Amino acid sequence: MFGISGTFVTSFRAERATLGQGRTAWVIVGADDYVLHDEGCLFLTALRNASKAYNTERTYAGRTALYLSYCTFHRLPWAQVTVWQLARFLNWLVEE
């Protein structure tokens, strides 16, 4: 997951969004075009609607963006990974 220059290649990132009236939320966007990742944002909305803590949503946003970036880099369908592919991701997390 490292580019030629040795920098980390990301496809998605977690960003804080203002909902209005002083409320903020976390969303997942494309790193290049800032287009919302629909399913990732729905996941975070579900956390928010389940009354999870703000810091829980923030943490899950970053980790979900990392998982989606990993899947994009390795050309894996994020919703259909096998157990072995998920194990490779977890191993990558430990090694990196």
PDB file of C-alpha atoms in Angstrom:
ATOM      1  CA  MET A   1       0.000   0.000   0.000  1.00  0.00           C
ATOM      2  CA  PHE A   2       2.929   2.273  -0.492  1.00  0.00           C
ATOM      3  CA  GLY A   3       3.461   4.299  -3.617  1.00  0.00           C
ATOM      4  CA  ILE A   4       6.709   4.734  -5.499  1.00  0.00           C
ATOM      5  CA  SER A   5       7.759   7.585  -3.225  1.00  0.00           C
ATOM      6  CA  GLY A   6       7.157   5.485  -0.094  1.00  0.00           C
ATOM      7  CA  THR A   7       4.058   7.413   0.933  1.00  0.00           C
ATOM      8  CA  PHE A   8       0.862   5.656   1.917  1.00  0.00           C
ATOM      9  CA  VAL A   9      -1.665   5.397  -0.904  1.00  0.00           C
ATOM     10  CA  THR A  10      -5.190   6.158   0.293  1.00  0.00           C
ATOM     11  CA  SER A  11      -8.382   6.111  -1.664  1.00  0.00           C
ATOM     12  CA  PHE A  12     -10.708   7.172   1.142  1.00  0.00           C
ATOM     13  CA  ARG A  13     -10.447   9.367   4.172  1.00  0.00           C
ATOM     14  CA  ALA A  14     -12.566  10.271   7.170  1.00  0.00           C
ATOM     15  CA  GLU A  15     -13.688  13.882   7.352  1.00  0.00           C
ATOM     16  CA  ARG A  16     -15.682  15.838   9.878  1.00  0.00           C
ATOM     17  CA  ALA A  17     -18.836  17.420   8.484  1.00  0.00           C
ATOM     18  CA  THR A  18     -21.016  20.157   9.924  1.00  0.00           C
ATOM     19  CA  LEU A  19     -24.677  19.212  10.088  1.00  0.00           C
ATOM     20  CA  GLY A  20     -25.891  22.606  11.251  1.00  0.00           C
ATOM     21  CA  GLN A  21     -26.969  24.002  14.617  1.00  0.00           C
ATOM     22  CA  GLY A  22     -23.532  23.225  16.022  1.00  0.00           C
ATOM     23  CA  ARG A  23     -23.779  19.499  15.280  1.00  0.00           C
ATOM     24  CA  THR A  24     -20.957  17.629  13.603  1.00  0.00           C
ATOM     25  CA  ALA A  25     -20.665  14.151  12.164  1.00  0.00           C
ATOM     26  CA  TRP A  26     -18.088  12.031  10.410  1.00  0.00           C
ATOM     27  CA  VAL A  27     -18.242  10.979   6.777  1.00  0.00           C
ATOM     28  CA  ILE A  28     -16.042   8.942   4.446  1.00  0.00           C
ATOM     29  CA  VAL A  29     -15.003  10.636   1.223  1.00  0.00           C
ATOM     30  CA  GLY A  30     -12.790   9.888  -1.744  1.00  0.00           C
ATOM     31  CA  ALA A  31      -9.279  11.179  -1.089  1.00  0.00           C
ATOM     32  CA  ASP A  32      -9.013  12.780  -4.523  1.00  0.00           C
ATOM     33  CA  ASP A  33     -12.512  13.972  -5.329  1.00  0.00           C
ATOM     34  CA  TYR A  34     -14.215  14.232  -1.910  1.00  0.00           C
ATOM     35  CA  VAL A  35     -17.234  12.286  -3.152  1.00  0.00           C
ATOM     36  CA  LEU A  36     -19.100  10.637  -0.302  1.00  0.00           C
ATOM     37  CA  HIS A  37     -18.808   6.860   0.003  1.00  0.00           C
ATOM     38  CA  ASP A  38     -22.493   6.007   0.346  1.00  0.00           C
ATOM     39  CA  GLU A  39     -22.287   2.779   2.313  1.00  0.00           C
ATOM     40  CA  GLY A  40     -19.493   4.039   4.537  1.00  0.00           C
ATOM     41  CA  CYS A  41     -21.490   7.144   5.408  1.00  0.00           C
ATOM     42  CA  LEU A  42     -24.597   5.053   6.054  1.00  0.00           C
ATOM     43  CA  PHE A  43     -22.590   2.903   8.457  1.00  0.00           C
ATOM     44  CA  LEU A  44     -21.484   5.992  10.370  1.00  0.00           C
ATOM     45  CA  THR A  45     -25.044   7.338  10.352  1.00  0.00           C
ATOM     46  CA  ALA A  46     -26.212   4.058  11.873  1.00  0.00           C
ATOM     47  CA  LEU A  47     -23.647   4.485  14.657  1.00  0.00           C
ATOM     48  CA  ARG A  48     -24.839   8.036  15.255  1.00  0.00           C
ATOM     49  CA  ASN A  49     -28.501   6.946  15.287  1.00  0.00           C
ATOM     50  CA  ALA A  50     -27.649   4.193  17.766  1.00  0.00           C
ATOM     51  CA  SER A  51     -26.456   6.947  20.143  1.00  0.00           C
ATOM     52  CA  LYS A  52     -22.830   5.857  20.056  1.00  0.00           C
ATOM     53  CA  ALA A  53     -20.297   8.305  21.439  1.00  0.00           C
ATOM     54  CA  TYR A  54     -18.821  10.944  19.148  1.00  0.00           C
ATOM     55  CA  ASN A  55     -15.323   9.509  19.638  1.00  0.00           C
ATOM     56  CA  THR A  56     -16.593   6.044  18.682  1.00  0.00           C
ATOM     57  CA  GLU A  57     -17.909   7.448  15.406  1.00  0.00           C
ATOM     58  CA  ARG A  58     -14.633   9.300  14.811  1.00  0.00           C
ATOM     59  CA  THR A  59     -12.551   6.176  15.424  1.00  0.00           C
ATOM     60  CA  TYR A  60     -14.763   3.956  13.271  1.00  0.00           C
ATOM     61  CA  ALA A  61     -14.694   6.541  10.471  1.00  0.00           C
ATOM     62  CA  GLY A  62     -10.907   6.438  10.236  1.00  0.00           C
ATOM     63  CA  ARG A  63     -10.715   2.681  10.446  1.00  0.00           C
ATOM     64  CA  THR A  64     -13.476   2.178   7.902  1.00  0.00           C
ATOM     65  CA  ALA A  65     -11.723   4.556   5.496  1.00  0.00           C
ATOM     66  CA  LEU A  66      -8.505   2.561   5.975  1.00  0.00           C
ATOM     67  CA  TYR A  67     -10.315  -0.718   5.225  1.00  0.00           C
ATOM     68  CA  LEU A  68     -11.937   0.749   2.103  1.00  0.00           C
ATOM     69  CA  SER A  69      -8.573   2.097   0.927  1.00  0.00           C
ATOM     70  CA  TYR A  70      -6.964  -1.300   1.456  1.00  0.00           C
ATOM     71  CA  CYS A  71      -9.720  -2.995  -0.550  1.00  0.00           C
ATOM     72  CA  THR A  72      -9.399  -0.445  -3.355  1.00  0.00           C
ATOM     73  CA  PHE A  73      -5.621  -0.812  -3.507  1.00  0.00           C
ATOM     74  CA  HIS A  74      -5.861  -4.603  -3.693  1.00  0.00           C
ATOM     75  CA  ARG A  75      -8.876  -4.499  -6.032  1.00  0.00           C
ATOM     76  CA  LEU A  76     -11.087  -6.350  -3.539  1.00  0.00           C
ATOM     77  CA  PRO A  77     -14.854  -5.874  -3.431  1.00  0.00           C
ATOM     78  CA  TRP A  78     -15.140  -4.437   0.081  1.00  0.00           C
ATOM     79  CA  ALA A  79     -18.524  -6.098   0.755  1.00  0.00           C
ATOM     80  CA  GLN A  80     -17.488  -9.539  -0.491  1.00  0.00           C
ATOM     81  CA  VAL A  81     -14.070 -10.257   0.972  1.00  0.00           C
ATOM     82  CA  THR A  82     -13.291 -13.822   1.914  1.00  0.00           C
ATOM     83  CA  VAL A  83     -12.075 -14.883   5.332  1.00  0.00           C
ATOM     84  CA  TRP A  84      -8.571 -15.271   3.877  1.00  0.00           C
ATOM     85  CA  GLN A  85      -8.628 -11.782   2.386  1.00  0.00           C
ATOM     86  CA  LEU A  86      -9.790 -10.349   5.709  1.00  0.00           C
ATOM     87  CA  ALA A  87      -7.000 -12.259   7.463  1.00  0.00           C
ATOM     88  CA  ARG A  88      -4.481 -10.707   5.037  1.00  0.00           C
ATOM     89  CA  PHE A  89      -5.843  -7.258   5.898  1.00  0.00           C
ATOM     90  CA  LEU A  90      -5.515  -7.949   9.625  1.00  0.00           C
ATOM     91  CA  ASN A  91      -1.991  -9.247   9.105  1.00  0.00           C
ATOM     92  CA  TRP A  92      -1.153  -6.116   7.112  1.00  0.00           C
ATOM     93  CA  LEU A  93      -2.432  -3.986  10.008  1.00  0.00           C
ATOM     94  CA  VAL A  94      -0.107  -5.758  12.427  1.00  0.00           C
ATOM     95  CA  GLU A  95       2.919  -5.530  10.113  1.00  0.00           C
ATOM     96  CA  GLU A  96       2.473  -1.910   9.136  1.00  0.00           C
TER      97      GLU A  96
END
